[in-house]
PDB file of C-alpha atoms in Angstrom:
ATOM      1  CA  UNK P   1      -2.998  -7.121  17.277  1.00  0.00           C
ATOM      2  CA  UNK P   2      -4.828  -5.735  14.161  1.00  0.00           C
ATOM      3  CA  UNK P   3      -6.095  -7.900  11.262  1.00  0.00           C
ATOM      4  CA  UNK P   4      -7.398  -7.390   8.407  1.00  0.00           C
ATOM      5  CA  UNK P   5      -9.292  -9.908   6.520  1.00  0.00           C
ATOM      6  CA  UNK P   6     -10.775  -9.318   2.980  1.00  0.00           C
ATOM      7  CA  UNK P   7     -12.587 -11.598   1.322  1.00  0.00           C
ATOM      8  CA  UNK P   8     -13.099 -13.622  -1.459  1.00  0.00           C
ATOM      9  CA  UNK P   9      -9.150 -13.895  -2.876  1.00  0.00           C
ATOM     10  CA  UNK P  10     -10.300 -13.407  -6.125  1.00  0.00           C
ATOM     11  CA  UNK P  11     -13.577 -12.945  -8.145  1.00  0.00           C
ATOM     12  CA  UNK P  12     -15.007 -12.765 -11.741  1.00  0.00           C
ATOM     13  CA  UNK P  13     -17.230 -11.033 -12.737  1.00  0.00           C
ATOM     14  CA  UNK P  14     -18.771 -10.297 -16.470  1.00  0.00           C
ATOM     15  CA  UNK P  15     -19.099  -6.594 -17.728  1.00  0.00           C
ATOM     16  CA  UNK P  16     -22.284  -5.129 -15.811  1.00  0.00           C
ATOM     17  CA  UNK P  17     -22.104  -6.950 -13.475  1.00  0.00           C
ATOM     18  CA  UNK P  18     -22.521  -5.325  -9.742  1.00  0.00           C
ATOM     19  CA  UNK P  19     -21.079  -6.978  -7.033  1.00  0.00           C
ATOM     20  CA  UNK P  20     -19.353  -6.359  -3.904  1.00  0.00           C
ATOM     21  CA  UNK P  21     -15.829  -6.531  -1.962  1.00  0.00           C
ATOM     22  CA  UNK P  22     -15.306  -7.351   1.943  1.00  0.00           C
ATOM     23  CA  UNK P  23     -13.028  -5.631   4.409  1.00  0.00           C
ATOM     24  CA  UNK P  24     -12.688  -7.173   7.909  1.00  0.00           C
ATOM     25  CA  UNK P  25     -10.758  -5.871  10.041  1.00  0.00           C
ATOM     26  CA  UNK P  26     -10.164  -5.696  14.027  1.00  0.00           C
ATOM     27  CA  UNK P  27      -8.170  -2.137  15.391  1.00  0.00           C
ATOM     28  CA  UNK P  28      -8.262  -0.946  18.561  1.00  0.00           C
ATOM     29  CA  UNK P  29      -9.088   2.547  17.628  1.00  0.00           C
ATOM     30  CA  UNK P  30      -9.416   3.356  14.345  1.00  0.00           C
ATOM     31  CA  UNK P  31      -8.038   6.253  12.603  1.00  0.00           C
ATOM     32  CA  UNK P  32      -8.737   5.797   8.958  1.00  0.00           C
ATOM     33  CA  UNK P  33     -10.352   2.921   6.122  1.00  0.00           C
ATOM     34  CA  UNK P  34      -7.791   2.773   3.256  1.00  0.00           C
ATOM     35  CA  UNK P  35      -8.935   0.879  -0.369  1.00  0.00           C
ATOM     36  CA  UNK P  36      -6.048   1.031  -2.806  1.00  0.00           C
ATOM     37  CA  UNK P  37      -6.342  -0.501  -6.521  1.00  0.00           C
ATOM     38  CA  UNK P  38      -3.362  -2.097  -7.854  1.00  0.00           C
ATOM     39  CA  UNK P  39      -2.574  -2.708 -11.373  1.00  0.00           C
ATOM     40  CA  UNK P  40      -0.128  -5.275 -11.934  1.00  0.00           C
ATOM     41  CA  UNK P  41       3.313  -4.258 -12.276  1.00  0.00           C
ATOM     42  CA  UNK P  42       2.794  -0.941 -10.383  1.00  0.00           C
ATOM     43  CA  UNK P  43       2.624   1.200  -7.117  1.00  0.00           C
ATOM     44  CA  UNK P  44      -0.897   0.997  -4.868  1.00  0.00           C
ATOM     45  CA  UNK P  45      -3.491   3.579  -6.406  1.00  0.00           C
ATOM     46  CA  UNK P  46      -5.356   5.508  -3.416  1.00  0.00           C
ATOM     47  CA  UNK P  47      -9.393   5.143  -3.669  1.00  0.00           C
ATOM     48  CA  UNK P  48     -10.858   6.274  -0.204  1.00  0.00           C
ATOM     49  CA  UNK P  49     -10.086   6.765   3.183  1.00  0.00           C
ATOM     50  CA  UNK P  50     -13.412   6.167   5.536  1.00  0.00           C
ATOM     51  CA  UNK P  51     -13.046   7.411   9.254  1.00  0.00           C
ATOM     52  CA  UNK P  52     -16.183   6.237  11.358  1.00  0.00           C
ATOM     53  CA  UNK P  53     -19.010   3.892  11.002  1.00  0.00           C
ATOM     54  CA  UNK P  54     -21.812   5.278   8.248  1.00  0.00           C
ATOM     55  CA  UNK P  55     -19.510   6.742   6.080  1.00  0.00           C
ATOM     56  CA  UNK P  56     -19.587   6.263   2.278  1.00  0.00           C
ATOM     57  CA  UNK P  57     -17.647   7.779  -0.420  1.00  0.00           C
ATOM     58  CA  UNK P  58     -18.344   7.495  -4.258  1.00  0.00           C
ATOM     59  CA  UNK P  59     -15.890   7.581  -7.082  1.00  0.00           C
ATOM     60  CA  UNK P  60     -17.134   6.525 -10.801  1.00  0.00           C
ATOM     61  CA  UNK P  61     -18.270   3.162 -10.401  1.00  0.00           C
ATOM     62  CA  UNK P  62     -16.941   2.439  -7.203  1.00  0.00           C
ATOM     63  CA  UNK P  63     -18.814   2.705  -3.792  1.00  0.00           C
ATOM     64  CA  UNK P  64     -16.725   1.953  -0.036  1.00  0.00           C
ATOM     65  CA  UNK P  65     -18.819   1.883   3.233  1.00  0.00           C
ATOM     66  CA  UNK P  66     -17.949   1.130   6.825  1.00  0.00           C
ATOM     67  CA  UNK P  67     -19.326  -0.303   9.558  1.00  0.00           C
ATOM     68  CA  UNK P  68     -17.634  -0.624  12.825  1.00  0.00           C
ATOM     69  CA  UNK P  69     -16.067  -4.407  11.998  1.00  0.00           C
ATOM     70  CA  UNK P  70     -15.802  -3.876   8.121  1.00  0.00           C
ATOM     71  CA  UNK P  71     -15.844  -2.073   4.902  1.00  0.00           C
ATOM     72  CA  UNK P  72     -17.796  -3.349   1.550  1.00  0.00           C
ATOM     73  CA  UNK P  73     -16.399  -1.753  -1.805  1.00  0.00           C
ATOM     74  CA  UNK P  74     -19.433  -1.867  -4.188  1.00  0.00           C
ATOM     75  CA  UNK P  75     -18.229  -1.944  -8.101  1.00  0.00           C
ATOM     76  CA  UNK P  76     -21.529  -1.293  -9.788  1.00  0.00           C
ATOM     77  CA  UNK P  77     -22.097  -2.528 -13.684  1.00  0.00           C
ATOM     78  CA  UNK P  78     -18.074  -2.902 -14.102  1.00  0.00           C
ATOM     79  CA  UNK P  79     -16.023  -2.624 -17.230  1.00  0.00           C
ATOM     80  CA  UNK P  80     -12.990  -4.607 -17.857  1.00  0.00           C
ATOM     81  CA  UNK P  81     -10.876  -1.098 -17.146  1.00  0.00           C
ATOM     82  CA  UNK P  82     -12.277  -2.507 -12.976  1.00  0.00           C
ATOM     83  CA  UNK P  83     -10.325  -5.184 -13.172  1.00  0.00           C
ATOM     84  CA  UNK P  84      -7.373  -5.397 -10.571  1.00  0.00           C
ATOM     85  CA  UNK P  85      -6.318  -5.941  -7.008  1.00  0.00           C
ATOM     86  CA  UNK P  86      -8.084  -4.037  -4.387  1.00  0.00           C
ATOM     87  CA  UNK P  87      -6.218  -3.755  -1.051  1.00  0.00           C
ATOM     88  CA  UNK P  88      -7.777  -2.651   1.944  1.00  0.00           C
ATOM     89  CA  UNK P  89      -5.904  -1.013   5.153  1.00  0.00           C
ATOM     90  CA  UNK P  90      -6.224   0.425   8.320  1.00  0.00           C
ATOM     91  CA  UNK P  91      -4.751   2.681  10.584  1.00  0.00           C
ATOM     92  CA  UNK P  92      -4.941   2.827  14.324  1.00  0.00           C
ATOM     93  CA  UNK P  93      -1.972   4.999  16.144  1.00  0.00           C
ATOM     94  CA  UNK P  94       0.673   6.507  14.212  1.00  0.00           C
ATOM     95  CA  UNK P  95       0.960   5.923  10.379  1.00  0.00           C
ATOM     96  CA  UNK P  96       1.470   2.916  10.028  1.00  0.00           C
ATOM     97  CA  UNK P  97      -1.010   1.174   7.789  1.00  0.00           C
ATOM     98  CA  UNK P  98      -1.947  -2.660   8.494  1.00  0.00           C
ATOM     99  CA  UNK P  99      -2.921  -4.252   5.278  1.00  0.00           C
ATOM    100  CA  UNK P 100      -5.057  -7.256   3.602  1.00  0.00           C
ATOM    101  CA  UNK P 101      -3.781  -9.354   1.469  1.00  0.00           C
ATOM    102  CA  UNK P 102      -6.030  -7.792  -1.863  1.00  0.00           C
ATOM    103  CA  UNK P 103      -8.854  -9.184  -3.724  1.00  0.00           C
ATOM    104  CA  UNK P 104      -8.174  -9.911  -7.093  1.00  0.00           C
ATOM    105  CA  UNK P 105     -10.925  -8.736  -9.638  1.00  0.00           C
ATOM    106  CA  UNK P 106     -10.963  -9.972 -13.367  1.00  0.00           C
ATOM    107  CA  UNK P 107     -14.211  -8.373 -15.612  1.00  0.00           C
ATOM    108  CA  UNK P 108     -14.368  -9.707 -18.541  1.00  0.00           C
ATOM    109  CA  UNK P 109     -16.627  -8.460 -21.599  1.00  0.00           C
TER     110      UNK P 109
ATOM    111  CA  UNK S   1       3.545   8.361  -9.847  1.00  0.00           C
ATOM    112  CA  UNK S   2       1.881  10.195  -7.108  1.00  0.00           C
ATOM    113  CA  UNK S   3       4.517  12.873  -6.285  1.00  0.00           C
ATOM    114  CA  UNK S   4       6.765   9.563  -5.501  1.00  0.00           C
ATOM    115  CA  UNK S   5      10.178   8.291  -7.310  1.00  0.00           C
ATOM    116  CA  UNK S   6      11.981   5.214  -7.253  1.00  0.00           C
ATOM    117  CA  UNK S   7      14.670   4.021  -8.427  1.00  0.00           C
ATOM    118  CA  UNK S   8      16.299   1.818  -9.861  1.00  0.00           C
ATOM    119  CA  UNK S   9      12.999  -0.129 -11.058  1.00  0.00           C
ATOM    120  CA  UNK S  10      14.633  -3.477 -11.298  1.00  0.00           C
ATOM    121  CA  UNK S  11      17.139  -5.353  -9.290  1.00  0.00           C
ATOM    122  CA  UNK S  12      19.119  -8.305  -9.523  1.00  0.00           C
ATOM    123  CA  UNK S  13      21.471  -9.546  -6.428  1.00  0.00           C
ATOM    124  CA  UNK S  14      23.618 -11.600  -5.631  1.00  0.00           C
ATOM    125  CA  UNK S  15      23.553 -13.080  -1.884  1.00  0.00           C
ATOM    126  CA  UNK S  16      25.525 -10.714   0.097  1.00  0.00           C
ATOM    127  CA  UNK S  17      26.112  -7.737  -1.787  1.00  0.00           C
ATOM    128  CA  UNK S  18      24.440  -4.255  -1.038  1.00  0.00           C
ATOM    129  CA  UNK S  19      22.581  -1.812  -2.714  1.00  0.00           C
ATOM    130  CA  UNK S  20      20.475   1.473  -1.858  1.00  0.00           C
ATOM    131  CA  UNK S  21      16.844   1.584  -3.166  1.00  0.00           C
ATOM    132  CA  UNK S  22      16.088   5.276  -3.930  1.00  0.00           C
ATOM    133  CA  UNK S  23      13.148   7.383  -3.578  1.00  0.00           C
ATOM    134  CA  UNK S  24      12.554  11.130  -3.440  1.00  0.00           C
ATOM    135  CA  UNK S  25       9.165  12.795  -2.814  1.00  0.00           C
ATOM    136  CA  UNK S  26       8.158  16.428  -4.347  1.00  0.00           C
ATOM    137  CA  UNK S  27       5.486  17.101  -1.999  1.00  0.00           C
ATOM    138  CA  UNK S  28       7.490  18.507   1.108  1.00  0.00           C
ATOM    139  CA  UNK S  29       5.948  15.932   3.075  1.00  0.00           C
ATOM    140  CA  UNK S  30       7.066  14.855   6.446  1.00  0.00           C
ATOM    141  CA  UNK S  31       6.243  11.251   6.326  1.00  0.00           C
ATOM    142  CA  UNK S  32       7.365   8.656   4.550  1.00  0.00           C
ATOM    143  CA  UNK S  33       8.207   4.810   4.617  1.00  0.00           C
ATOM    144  CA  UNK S  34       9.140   1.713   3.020  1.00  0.00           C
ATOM    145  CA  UNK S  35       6.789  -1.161   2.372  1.00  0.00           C
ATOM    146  CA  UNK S  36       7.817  -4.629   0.579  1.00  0.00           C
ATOM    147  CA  UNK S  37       4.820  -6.996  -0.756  1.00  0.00           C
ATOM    148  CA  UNK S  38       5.384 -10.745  -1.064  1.00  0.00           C
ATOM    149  CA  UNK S  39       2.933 -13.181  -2.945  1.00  0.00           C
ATOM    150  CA  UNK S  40      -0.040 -13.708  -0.373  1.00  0.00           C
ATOM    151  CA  UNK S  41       1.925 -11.776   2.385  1.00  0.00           C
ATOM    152  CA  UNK S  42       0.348  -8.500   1.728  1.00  0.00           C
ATOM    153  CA  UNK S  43       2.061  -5.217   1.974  1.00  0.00           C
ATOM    154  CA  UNK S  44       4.281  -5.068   5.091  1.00  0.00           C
ATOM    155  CA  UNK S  45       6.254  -2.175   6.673  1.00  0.00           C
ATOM    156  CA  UNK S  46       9.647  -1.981   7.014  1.00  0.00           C
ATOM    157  CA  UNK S  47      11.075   1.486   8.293  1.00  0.00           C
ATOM    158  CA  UNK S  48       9.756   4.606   8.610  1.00  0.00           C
ATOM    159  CA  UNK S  49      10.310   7.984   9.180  1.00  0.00           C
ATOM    160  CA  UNK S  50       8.076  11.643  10.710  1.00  0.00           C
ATOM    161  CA  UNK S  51      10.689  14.109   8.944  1.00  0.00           C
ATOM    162  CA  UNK S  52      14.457  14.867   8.427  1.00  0.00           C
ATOM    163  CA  UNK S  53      16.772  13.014  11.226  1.00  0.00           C
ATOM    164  CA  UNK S  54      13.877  11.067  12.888  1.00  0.00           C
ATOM    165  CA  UNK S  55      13.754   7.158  11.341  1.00  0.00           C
ATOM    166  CA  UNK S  56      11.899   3.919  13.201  1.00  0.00           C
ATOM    167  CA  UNK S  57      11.133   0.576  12.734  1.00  0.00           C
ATOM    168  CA  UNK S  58       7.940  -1.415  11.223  1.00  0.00           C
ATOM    169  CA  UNK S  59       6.948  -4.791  11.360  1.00  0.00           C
ATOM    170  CA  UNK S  60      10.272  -6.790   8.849  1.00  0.00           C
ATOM    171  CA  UNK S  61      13.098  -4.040   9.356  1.00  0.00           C
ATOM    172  CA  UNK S  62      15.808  -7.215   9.870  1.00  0.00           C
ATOM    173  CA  UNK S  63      18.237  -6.231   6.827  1.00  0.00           C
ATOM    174  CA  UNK S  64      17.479  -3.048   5.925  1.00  0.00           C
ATOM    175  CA  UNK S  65      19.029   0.169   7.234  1.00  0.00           C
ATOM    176  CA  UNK S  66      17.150   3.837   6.870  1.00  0.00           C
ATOM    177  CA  UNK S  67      18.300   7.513   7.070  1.00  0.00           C
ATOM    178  CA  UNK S  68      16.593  10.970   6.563  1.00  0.00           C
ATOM    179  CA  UNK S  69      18.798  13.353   6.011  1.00  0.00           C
ATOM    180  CA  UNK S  70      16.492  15.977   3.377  1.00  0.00           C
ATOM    181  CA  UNK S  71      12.530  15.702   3.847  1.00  0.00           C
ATOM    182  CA  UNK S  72      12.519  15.183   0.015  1.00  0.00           C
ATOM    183  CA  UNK S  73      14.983  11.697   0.170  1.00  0.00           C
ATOM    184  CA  UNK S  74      14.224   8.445   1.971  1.00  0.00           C
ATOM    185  CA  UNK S  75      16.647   5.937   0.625  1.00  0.00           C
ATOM    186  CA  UNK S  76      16.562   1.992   1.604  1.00  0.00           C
ATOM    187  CA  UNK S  77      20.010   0.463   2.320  1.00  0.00           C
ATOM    188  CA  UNK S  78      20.541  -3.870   1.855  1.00  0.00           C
ATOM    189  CA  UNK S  79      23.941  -4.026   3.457  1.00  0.00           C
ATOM    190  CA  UNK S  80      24.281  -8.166   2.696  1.00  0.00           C
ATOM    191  CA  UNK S  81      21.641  -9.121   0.415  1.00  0.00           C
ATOM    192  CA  UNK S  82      19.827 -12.169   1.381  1.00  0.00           C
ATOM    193  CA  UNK S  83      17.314 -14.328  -1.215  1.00  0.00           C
ATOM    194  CA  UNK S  84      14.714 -13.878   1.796  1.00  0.00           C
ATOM    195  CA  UNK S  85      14.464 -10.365   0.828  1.00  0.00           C
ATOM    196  CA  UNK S  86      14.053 -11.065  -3.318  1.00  0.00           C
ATOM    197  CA  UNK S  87      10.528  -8.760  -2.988  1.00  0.00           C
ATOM    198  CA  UNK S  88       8.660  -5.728  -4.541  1.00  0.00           C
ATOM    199  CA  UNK S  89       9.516  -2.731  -2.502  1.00  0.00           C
ATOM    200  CA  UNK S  90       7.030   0.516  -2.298  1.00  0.00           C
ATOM    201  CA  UNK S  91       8.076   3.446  -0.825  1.00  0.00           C
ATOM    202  CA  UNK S  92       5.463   6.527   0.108  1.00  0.00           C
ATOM    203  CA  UNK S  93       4.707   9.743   1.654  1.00  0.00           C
ATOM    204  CA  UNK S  94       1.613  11.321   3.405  1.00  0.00           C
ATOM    205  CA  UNK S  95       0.377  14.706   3.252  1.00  0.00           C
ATOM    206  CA  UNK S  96      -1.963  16.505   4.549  1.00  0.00           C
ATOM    207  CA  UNK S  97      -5.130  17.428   4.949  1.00  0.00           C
ATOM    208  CA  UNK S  98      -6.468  13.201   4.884  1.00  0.00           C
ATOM    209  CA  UNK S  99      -2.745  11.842   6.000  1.00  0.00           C
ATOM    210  CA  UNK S 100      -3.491  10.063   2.662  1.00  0.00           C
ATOM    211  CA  UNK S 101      -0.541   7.500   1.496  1.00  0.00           C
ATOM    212  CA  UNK S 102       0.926   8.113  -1.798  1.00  0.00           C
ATOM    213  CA  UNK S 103       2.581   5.300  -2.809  1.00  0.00           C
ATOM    214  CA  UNK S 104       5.403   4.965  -5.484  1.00  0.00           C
ATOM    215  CA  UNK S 105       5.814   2.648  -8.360  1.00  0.00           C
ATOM    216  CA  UNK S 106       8.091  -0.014  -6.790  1.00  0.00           C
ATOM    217  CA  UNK S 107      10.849  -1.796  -7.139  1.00  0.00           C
ATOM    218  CA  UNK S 108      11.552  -5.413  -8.167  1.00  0.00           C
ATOM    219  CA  UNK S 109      14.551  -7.235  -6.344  1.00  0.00           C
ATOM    220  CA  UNK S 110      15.688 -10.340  -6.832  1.00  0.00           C
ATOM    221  CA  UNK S 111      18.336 -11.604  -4.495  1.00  0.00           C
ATOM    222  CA  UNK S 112      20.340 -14.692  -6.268  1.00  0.00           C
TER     223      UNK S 112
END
């Protein structure tokens, strides 16, 4: 059965910062990485999708790598615009996306 | 809202009425499927569907009917509301080239 794990539940950080979010998971094949931010009150925001081990994708401050048994999301010198829930999921067969339960992220000035 | 629309954005039940939970998609994409997120449950996948007609079950589907009968339209039926399914419900679609999830801005249910 897949799992994903992320880890810590929640994490505060002060403006600037840098620090990093884990993604654990366990898939029998994968077919895609998936780190969402959510904003309270509203839908999941799409960030990445990473397909294979060594892959790394940039966007602003944000940073998400994989290995083959997890994914780091690197926030570099945040602002308090970071903060949020980030939700990683996979995907193995089909569509379907198996996801974590979030790590919350509070930046405060 | 990511191509994605839901409606009505807030719900209140009572136990054992119905309702449909809307959502329409303006991307002509095939996919598309119903989440619900609970407090330290994560997001968890309910029904599902690969295109007009052709509907399946995820992981909670217990409660909840689907049909597909336009690509654009992939409403969520309660047909006896129970307070076990008081939740925030997401509906999305995928699209091509990355099979990328879209997701839409939710709604709130509470089920009295």
């Amino acid at each position: 059965e897949d799992q994903v794990t992320q880890s810590p539940e929640a994490l505060r950080l002060q403006e600037g910062e840098s620090s990093s979010l884990n993604c654990s998971y366990t898939v029998s094949g994968l077919r895609g990485l998936f780190w969402y931010r959510q904003d309270p009150g509203k839908g999941p925001e799409f960030l990445f999708t990473l397909y294979s081990a060594g892959e790394e994708k940039e966007k602003e401050r944000l940073k998400a790598t994989l290995t083959k048994k997890e994914s780091f999301l690197h926030i570099t010198a945040p602002k308090p615009e970071d903060s949020a829930t980030y939700l990683c999921a996979v995907r193995d067969s089909g569509y379907a996306l198996n996801f974590g339960k979030g790590t919350s992220l509070l930046v405060t000035p | 809202n990511a191509g994605v629309t839901q409606t009505p954005k807030f719900q209140v039940l009572k136990t054992g009425q119905s309702m449909t939970l809307q959502c329409a998609q303006d991307m002509n994409h095939e996919y598309m499927s119903w989440y619900r997120q609970d407090p330290g449950m994560g997001l968890r996948l309910i029904h599902y569907s690969v295109g007009a007609g052709i509907t399946d079950q995820g992981e909670v589907p217990n409660g909840y009917n689907v049909s597909r009968s336009t690509t654009e339209d992939f409403p969520l039926r309660l047909l006896s509301a129970a307070p076990s399914q008081t939740s925030v419900y997401f509906c999305n679609r995928t699209g091509p080239p990355t099979d990328t999830q879209y997701f839409g801005p939710g709604t709130r249910l509470t089920v009295l």
